[in-house]
mmCIF file of N, CA, C and O in Angstrom:
data_model
loop_
_atom_site.group_PDB
_atom_site.id
_atom_site.type_symbol
_atom_site.label_atom_id
_atom_site.label_comp_id
_atom_site.label_asym_id
_atom_site.label_seq_id
_atom_site.Cartn_x
_atom_site.Cartn_y
_atom_site.Cartn_z
ATOM 1 N N THR A 9 3.709 6.514 -20.447
ATOM 2 C CA THR A 9 5.127 6.757 -20.305
ATOM 3 C C THR A 9 5.812 5.462 -19.903
ATOM 4 O O THR A 9 5.402 4.813 -18.950
ATOM 5 N N ASP A 10 6.836 5.104 -20.615
ATOM 6 C CA ASP A 10 7.586 3.895 -20.295
ATOM 7 C C ASP A 10 8.835 4.241 -19.492
ATOM 8 O O ASP A 10 9.360 5.344 -19.575
ATOM 9 N N VAL A 11 9.278 3.271 -18.717
ATOM 10 C CA VAL A 11 10.541 3.386 -18.002
ATOM 11 C C VAL A 11 11.430 2.229 -18.443
ATOM 12 O O VAL A 11 10.949 1.175 -18.851
ATOM 13 N N VAL A 12 12.713 2.471 -18.371
ATOM 14 C CA VAL A 12 13.687 1.449 -18.732
ATOM 15 C C VAL A 12 14.382 0.996 -17.461
ATOM 16 O O VAL A 12 14.905 1.809 -16.699
ATOM 17 N N VAL A 13 14.384 -0.304 -17.219
ATOM 18 C CA VAL A 13 15.081 -0.879 -16.068
ATOM 19 C C VAL A 13 16.419 -1.415 -16.568
ATOM 20 O O VAL A 13 16.465 -2.228 -17.489
ATOM 21 N N MET A 14 17.480 -0.921 -15.936
ATOM 22 C CA MET A 14 18.820 -1.365 -16.331
ATOM 23 C C MET A 14 19.520 -1.998 -15.133
ATOM 24 O O MET A 14 19.275 -1.621 -13.995
ATOM 25 N N LYS A 15 20.366 -2.965 -15.441
ATOM 26 C CA LYS A 15 21.169 -3.606 -14.404
ATOM 27 C C LYS A 15 22.507 -3.964 -15.037
ATOM 28 O O LYS A 15 22.545 -4.573 -16.109
ATOM 29 N N ASP A 16 23.564 -3.568 -14.374
ATOM 30 C CA ASP A 16 24.916 -3.827 -14.882
ATOM 31 C C ASP A 16 25.102 -3.309 -16.305
ATOM 32 O O ASP A 16 25.735 -3.958 -17.140
ATOM 33 N N GLY A 17 24.489 -2.140 -16.592
ATOM 34 C CA GLY A 17 24.659 -1.526 -17.901
ATOM 35 C C GLY A 17 23.841 -2.135 -19.013
ATOM 36 O O GLY A 17 24.002 -1.764 -20.177
ATOM 37 N N GLN A 18 22.953 -3.062 -18.691
ATOM 38 C CA GLN A 18 22.127 -3.709 -19.711
ATOM 39 C C GLN A 18 20.654 -3.443 -19.438
ATOM 40 O O GLN A 18 20.223 -3.416 -18.289
ATOM 41 N N VAL A 19 19.892 -3.272 -20.518
ATOM 42 C CA VAL A 19 18.452 -3.092 -20.392
ATOM 43 C C VAL A 19 17.831 -4.428 -19.996
ATOM 44 O O VAL A 19 18.011 -5.439 -20.671
ATOM 45 N N LYS A 20 17.125 -4.418 -18.886
ATOM 46 C CA LYS A 20 16.451 -5.630 -18.416
ATOM 47 C C LYS A 20 14.977 -5.650 -18.803
ATOM 48 O O LYS A 20 14.394 -6.707 -19.004
ATOM 49 N N GLU A 21 14.382 -4.444 -18.861
ATOM 50 C CA GLU A 21 12.945 -4.399 -19.145
ATOM 51 C C GLU A 21 12.557 -2.975 -19.534
ATOM 52 O O GLU A 21 13.110 -2.010 -19.013
ATOM 53 N N VAL A 22 11.593 -2.869 -20.429
ATOM 54 C CA VAL A 22 10.950 -1.600 -20.747
ATOM 55 C C VAL A 22 9.482 -1.801 -20.387
ATOM 56 O O VAL A 22 8.828 -2.703 -20.909
ATOM 57 N N THR A 23 8.971 -0.982 -19.488
ATOM 58 C CA THR A 23 7.626 -1.187 -18.967
ATOM 59 C C THR A 23 7.057 0.134 -18.488
ATOM 60 O O THR A 23 7.703 1.171 -18.586
ATOM 61 N N THR A 24 5.860 0.074 -17.958
ATOM 62 C CA THR A 24 5.252 1.268 -17.368
ATOM 63 C C THR A 24 5.555 1.290 -15.873
ATOM 64 O O THR A 24 5.813 0.228 -15.271
ATOM 65 N N PRO A 25 5.522 2.457 -15.254
ATOM 66 C CA PRO A 25 5.751 2.512 -13.808
ATOM 67 C C PRO A 25 4.757 1.643 -13.028
ATOM 68 O O PRO A 25 5.144 0.958 -12.081
ATOM 69 N N ILE A 26 3.511 1.651 -13.463
ATOM 70 C CA ILE A 26 2.494 0.839 -12.767
ATOM 71 C C ILE A 26 2.872 -0.634 -12.809
ATOM 72 O O ILE A 26 2.848 -1.318 -11.790
ATOM 73 N N GLU A 27 3.203 -1.149 -13.975
ATOM 74 C CA GLU A 27 3.587 -2.558 -14.097
ATOM 75 C C GLU A 27 4.842 -2.859 -13.281
ATOM 76 O O GLU A 27 4.929 -3.890 -12.619
ATOM 77 N N LEU A 28 5.795 -1.971 -13.334
ATOM 78 C CA LEU A 28 7.050 -2.177 -12.628
ATOM 79 C C LEU A 28 6.832 -2.291 -11.129
ATOM 80 O O LEU A 28 7.371 -3.191 -10.479
ATOM 81 N N PHE A 29 6.026 -1.394 -10.576
ATOM 82 C CA PHE A 29 5.856 -1.372 -9.126
ATOM 83 C C PHE A 29 4.790 -2.338 -8.618
ATOM 84 O O PHE A 29 4.787 -2.698 -7.454
ATOM 85 N N THR A 30 3.884 -2.759 -9.482
ATOM 86 C CA THR A 30 2.865 -3.707 -9.030
ATOM 87 C C THR A 30 3.253 -5.160 -9.265
ATOM 88 O O THR A 30 2.628 -6.059 -8.726
ATOM 89 N N HIS A 31 4.265 -5.377 -10.095
ATOM 90 C CA HIS A 31 4.780 -6.726 -10.335
ATOM 91 C C HIS A 31 6.304 -6.689 -10.205
ATOM 92 O O HIS A 31 7.025 -6.911 -11.180
ATOM 93 N N PRO A 32 6.775 -6.368 -8.993
ATOM 94 C CA PRO A 32 8.226 -6.203 -8.818
ATOM 95 C C PRO A 32 8.984 -7.513 -8.997
ATOM 96 O O PRO A 32 8.475 -8.587 -8.696
ATOM 97 N N LYS A 33 10.176 -7.390 -9.509
ATOM 98 C CA LYS A 33 11.043 -8.552 -9.673
ATOM 99 C C LYS A 33 12.147 -8.448 -8.634
ATOM 100 O O LYS A 33 12.764 -7.401 -8.460
ATOM 101 N N GLU A 34 12.378 -9.523 -7.941
ATOM 102 C CA GLU A 34 13.352 -9.531 -6.845
ATOM 103 C C GLU A 34 14.743 -9.099 -7.269
ATOM 104 O O GLU A 34 15.438 -8.392 -6.550
ATOM 105 N N ASP A 35 15.169 -9.500 -8.453
ATOM 106 C CA ASP A 35 16.546 -9.222 -8.858
ATOM 107 C C ASP A 35 16.780 -7.777 -9.297
ATOM 108 O O ASP A 35 17.901 -7.391 -9.581
ATOM 109 N N TYR A 36 15.733 -6.943 -9.343
ATOM 110 C CA TYR A 36 15.917 -5.548 -9.727
ATOM 111 C C TYR A 36 16.379 -4.685 -8.555
ATOM 112 O O TYR A 36 16.896 -3.609 -8.757
ATOM 113 N N ALA A 37 16.167 -5.119 -7.354
ATOM 114 C CA ALA A 37 16.543 -4.371 -6.153
ATOM 115 C C ALA A 37 15.941 -2.961 -6.159
ATOM 116 O O ALA A 37 16.603 -1.990 -5.838
ATOM 117 N N LEU A 38 14.675 -2.871 -6.530
ATOM 118 C CA LEU A 38 13.973 -1.597 -6.528
ATOM 119 C C LEU A 38 13.268 -1.400 -5.208
ATOM 120 O O LEU A 38 12.764 -2.352 -4.610
ATOM 121 N N GLU A 39 13.210 -0.169 -4.778
ATOM 122 C CA GLU A 39 12.407 0.143 -3.601
ATOM 123 C C GLU A 39 11.026 0.552 -4.101
ATOM 124 O O GLU A 39 10.884 1.532 -4.833
ATOM 125 N N ILE A 40 10.032 -0.220 -3.729
ATOM 126 C CA ILE A 40 8.666 0.049 -4.158
ATOM 127 C C ILE A 40 8.147 1.259 -3.383
ATOM 128 O O ILE A 40 8.239 1.290 -2.154
ATOM 129 N N PRO A 41 7.599 2.262 -4.078
ATOM 130 C CA PRO A 41 7.052 3.430 -3.373
ATOM 131 C C PRO A 41 5.998 3.022 -2.346
ATOM 132 O O PRO A 41 5.229 2.074 -2.561
ATOM 133 N N LEU A 42 5.961 3.737 -1.250
ATOM 134 C CA LEU A 42 5.041 3.432 -0.156
ATOM 135 C C LEU A 42 3.591 3.368 -0.632
ATOM 136 O O LEU A 42 2.818 2.520 -0.178
ATOM 137 N N LEU A 43 3.221 4.241 -1.545
ATOM 138 C CA LEU A 43 1.851 4.239 -2.070
ATOM 139 C C LEU A 43 1.489 2.874 -2.650
ATOM 140 O O LEU A 43 0.427 2.323 -2.370
ATOM 141 N N TYR A 44 2.393 2.301 -3.444
ATOM 142 C CA TYR A 44 2.125 0.997 -4.053
ATOM 143 C C TYR A 44 2.232 -0.128 -3.037
ATOM 144 O O TYR A 44 1.488 -1.101 -3.109
ATOM 145 N N GLN A 45 3.125 -0.013 -2.080
ATOM 146 C CA GLN A 45 3.198 -1.014 -1.018
ATOM 147 C C GLN A 45 1.864 -1.086 -0.277
ATOM 148 O O GLN A 45 1.337 -2.166 -0.010
ATOM 149 N N PHE A 46 1.324 0.092 0.047
ATOM 150 C CA PHE A 46 0.061 0.150 0.771
ATOM 151 C C PHE A 46 -1.093 -0.390 -0.079
ATOM 152 O O PHE A 46 -1.916 -1.186 0.389
ATOM 153 N N ALA A 47 -1.145 0.027 -1.351
ATOM 154 C CA ALA A 47 -2.212 -0.438 -2.244
ATOM 155 C C ALA A 47 -2.147 -1.950 -2.440
ATOM 156 O O ALA A 47 -3.180 -2.636 -2.429
ATOM 157 N N LEU A 48 -0.945 -2.485 -2.588
ATOM 158 C CA LEU A 48 -0.787 -3.938 -2.736
ATOM 159 C C LEU A 48 -1.219 -4.669 -1.467
ATOM 160 O O LEU A 48 -1.853 -5.725 -1.527
ATOM 161 N N ALA A 49 -0.890 -4.109 -0.307
ATOM 162 C CA ALA A 49 -1.298 -4.718 0.962
ATOM 163 C C ALA A 49 -2.823 -4.740 1.076
ATOM 164 O O ALA A 49 -3.401 -5.726 1.542
ATOM 165 N N LEU A 50 -3.468 -3.652 0.659
ATOM 166 C CA LEU A 50 -4.934 -3.620 0.671
ATOM 167 C C LEU A 50 -5.513 -4.673 -0.271
ATOM 168 O O LEU A 50 -6.476 -5.358 0.077
ATOM 169 N N GLN A 51 -4.923 -4.797 -1.447
ATOM 170 C CA GLN A 51 -5.374 -5.816 -2.397
ATOM 171 C C GLN A 51 -5.277 -7.207 -1.788
ATOM 172 O O GLN A 51 -6.199 -8.016 -1.914
ATOM 173 N N LYS A 52 -4.168 -7.498 -1.143
ATOM 174 C CA LYS A 52 -3.960 -8.822 -0.545
ATOM 175 C C LYS A 52 -4.969 -9.099 0.559
ATOM 176 O O LYS A 52 -5.250 -10.254 0.869
ATOM 177 N N ARG A 53 -5.519 -8.041 1.143
ATOM 178 C CA ARG A 53 -6.520 -8.203 2.192
ATOM 179 C C ARG A 53 -7.943 -8.204 1.631
ATOM 180 O O ARG A 53 -8.909 -8.131 2.367
ATOM 181 N N GLY A 54 -8.050 -8.234 0.310
ATOM 182 C CA GLY A 54 -9.355 -8.385 -0.306
ATOM 183 C C GLY A 54 -10.005 -7.111 -0.809
ATOM 184 O O GLY A 54 -11.129 -7.151 -1.313
ATOM 185 N N PHE A 55 -9.343 -5.972 -0.683
ATOM 186 C CA PHE A 55 -9.906 -4.736 -1.201
ATOM 187 C C PHE A 55 -9.763 -4.718 -2.721
ATOM 188 O O PHE A 55 -8.717 -5.053 -3.254
ATOM 189 N N ALA A 56 -10.808 -4.299 -3.398
ATOM 190 C CA ALA A 56 -10.814 -4.271 -4.862
ATOM 191 C C ALA A 56 -10.177 -2.976 -5.355
ATOM 192 O O ALA A 56 -10.849 -2.065 -5.826
ATOM 193 N N ILE A 57 -8.859 -2.903 -5.242
ATOM 194 C CA ILE A 57 -8.106 -1.731 -5.667
ATOM 195 C C ILE A 57 -7.607 -1.960 -7.091
ATOM 196 O O ILE A 57 -6.982 -2.977 -7.374
ATOM 197 N N ASP A 58 -7.897 -1.012 -7.976
ATOM 198 C CA ASP A 58 -7.399 -1.072 -9.349
ATOM 199 C C ASP A 58 -6.071 -0.323 -9.394
ATOM 200 O O ASP A 58 -6.041 0.910 -9.462
ATOM 201 N N LEU A 59 -4.982 -1.071 -9.334
ATOM 202 C CA LEU A 59 -3.654 -0.465 -9.266
ATOM 203 C C LEU A 59 -3.315 0.346 -10.511
ATOM 204 O O LEU A 59 -2.522 1.284 -10.440
ATOM 205 N N SER A 60 -3.919 0.016 -11.634
ATOM 206 C CA SER A 60 -3.628 0.767 -12.857
ATOM 207 C C SER A 60 -4.149 2.198 -12.779
ATOM 208 O O SER A 60 -3.745 3.049 -13.563
ATOM 209 N N LYS A 61 -5.029 2.458 -11.825
ATOM 210 C CA LYS A 61 -5.587 3.804 -11.663
ATOM 211 C C LYS A 61 -4.977 4.546 -10.475
ATOM 212 O O LYS A 61 -5.440 5.630 -10.130
ATOM 213 N N VAL A 62 -3.979 3.967 -9.846
ATOM 214 C CA VAL A 62 -3.338 4.599 -8.691
ATOM 215 C C VAL A 62 -2.013 5.202 -9.137
ATOM 216 O O VAL A 62 -1.053 4.492 -9.407
ATOM 217 N N LYS A 63 -1.995 6.524 -9.224
ATOM 218 C CA LYS A 63 -0.766 7.226 -9.594
ATOM 219 C C LYS A 63 -0.306 8.156 -8.475
ATOM 220 O O LYS A 63 0.870 8.402 -8.307
ATOM 221 N N VAL A 64 -1.275 8.680 -7.725
ATOM 222 C CA VAL A 64 -0.987 9.547 -6.578
ATOM 223 C C VAL A 64 -1.911 9.142 -5.435
ATOM 224 O O VAL A 64 -2.880 8.405 -5.635
ATOM 225 N N GLU A 65 -1.619 9.645 -4.246
ATOM 226 C CA GLU A 65 -2.380 9.267 -3.052
ATOM 227 C C GLU A 65 -3.876 9.506 -3.216
ATOM 228 O O GLU A 65 -4.697 8.688 -2.788
ATOM 229 N N ASP A 66 -4.246 10.623 -3.831
ATOM 230 C CA ASP A 66 -5.665 10.930 -3.994
ATOM 231 C C ASP A 66 -6.401 9.878 -4.818
ATOM 232 O O ASP A 66 -7.587 9.635 -4.592
ATOM 233 N N ASP A 67 -5.722 9.252 -5.766
ATOM 234 C CA ASP A 67 -6.341 8.189 -6.556
ATOM 235 C C ASP A 67 -6.740 7.018 -5.661
ATOM 236 O O ASP A 67 -7.836 6.470 -5.795
ATOM 237 N N LEU A 68 -5.858 6.657 -4.752
ATOM 238 C CA LEU A 68 -6.148 5.557 -3.838
ATOM 239 C C LEU A 68 -7.262 5.941 -2.868
ATOM 240 O O LEU A 68 -8.173 5.155 -2.607
ATOM 241 N N VAL A 69 -7.208 7.159 -2.371
ATOM 242 C CA VAL A 69 -8.250 7.641 -1.453
ATOM 243 C C VAL A 69 -9.609 7.594 -2.126
ATOM 244 O O VAL A 69 -10.599 7.143 -1.520
ATOM 245 N N GLN A 70 -9.693 8.032 -3.372
ATOM 246 C CA GLN A 70 -10.972 8.013 -4.086
ATOM 247 C C GLN A 70 -11.509 6.594 -4.249
ATOM 248 O O GLN A 70 -12.708 6.356 -4.099
ATOM 249 N N GLN A 71 -10.624 5.654 -4.547
ATOM 250 C CA GLN A 71 -11.071 4.263 -4.680
ATOM 251 C C GLN A 71 -11.581 3.733 -3.343
ATOM 252 O O GLN A 71 -12.602 3.034 -3.289
ATOM 253 N N LEU A 72 -10.887 4.068 -2.264
ATOM 254 C CA LEU A 72 -11.327 3.612 -0.941
ATOM 255 C C LEU A 72 -12.665 4.235 -0.567
ATOM 256 O O LEU A 72 -13.529 3.555 -0.006
ATOM 257 N N LYS A 73 -12.854 5.508 -0.888
ATOM 258 C CA LYS A 73 -14.151 6.153 -0.624
ATOM 259 C C LYS A 73 -15.266 5.480 -1.405
ATOM 260 O O LYS A 73 -16.352 5.247 -0.879
ATOM 261 N N SER A 74 -14.982 5.147 -2.669
ATOM 262 C CA SER A 74 -15.988 4.474 -3.498
ATOM 263 C C SER A 74 -16.342 3.109 -2.933
ATOM 264 O O SER A 74 -17.515 2.714 -2.913
ATOM 265 N N LEU A 75 -15.337 2.386 -2.461
ATOM 266 C CA LEU A 75 -15.595 1.079 -1.852
ATOM 267 C C LEU A 75 -16.431 1.213 -0.589
ATOM 268 O O LEU A 75 -17.350 0.436 -0.353
ATOM 269 N N LYS A 76 -16.132 2.228 0.214
ATOM 270 C CA LYS A 76 -16.877 2.458 1.452
ATOM 271 C C LYS A 76 -18.331 2.794 1.127
ATOM 272 O O LYS A 76 -19.253 2.263 1.754
ATOM 273 N N GLU A 77 -18.545 3.674 0.144
ATOM 274 C CA GLU A 77 -19.898 4.046 -0.236
ATOM 275 C C GLU A 77 -20.676 2.853 -0.775
ATOM 276 O O GLU A 77 -21.862 2.682 -0.480
ATOM 277 N N ALA A 78 -20.020 1.992 -1.535
ATOM 278 C CA ALA A 78 -20.680 0.810 -2.091
ATOM 279 C C ALA A 78 -21.089 -0.160 -0.982
ATOM 280 O O ALA A 78 -22.119 -0.821 -1.096
ATOM 281 N N ARG A 79 -20.301 -0.224 0.081
ATOM 282 C CA ARG A 79 -20.637 -1.124 1.204
ATOM 283 C C ARG A 79 -21.860 -0.641 1.966
ATOM 284 O O ARG A 79 -22.592 -1.430 2.538
ATOM 285 N N HIS A 80 -22.081 0.657 1.962
ATOM 286 C CA HIS A 80 -23.188 1.227 2.751
ATOM 287 C C HIS A 80 -24.463 1.426 1.952
ATOM 288 O O HIS A 80 -25.434 1.966 2.452
ATOM 289 N N GLU A 81 -24.471 0.966 0.717
ATOM 290 C CA GLU A 81 -25.695 1.093 -0.097
ATOM 291 C C GLU A 81 -26.594 -0.093 0.112
ATOM 292 O O GLU A 81 -26.275 -1.142 0.455
#
């Protein structure tokens, strides 16, 4: 599913929600959903989070569980 980003009545970008929220552009003045803010913060701290697979909270939880299990093997 694509989304259209508009500013001042003009189309600025056609993209996916994942791309939009994981590569935000300052001039769009978008509020990044908390889920993506948290996932991005984890990525910056070295967690191997695949943002393309994060659509709802449970997706992120499953990735974190998998990472935890991999650390304990």
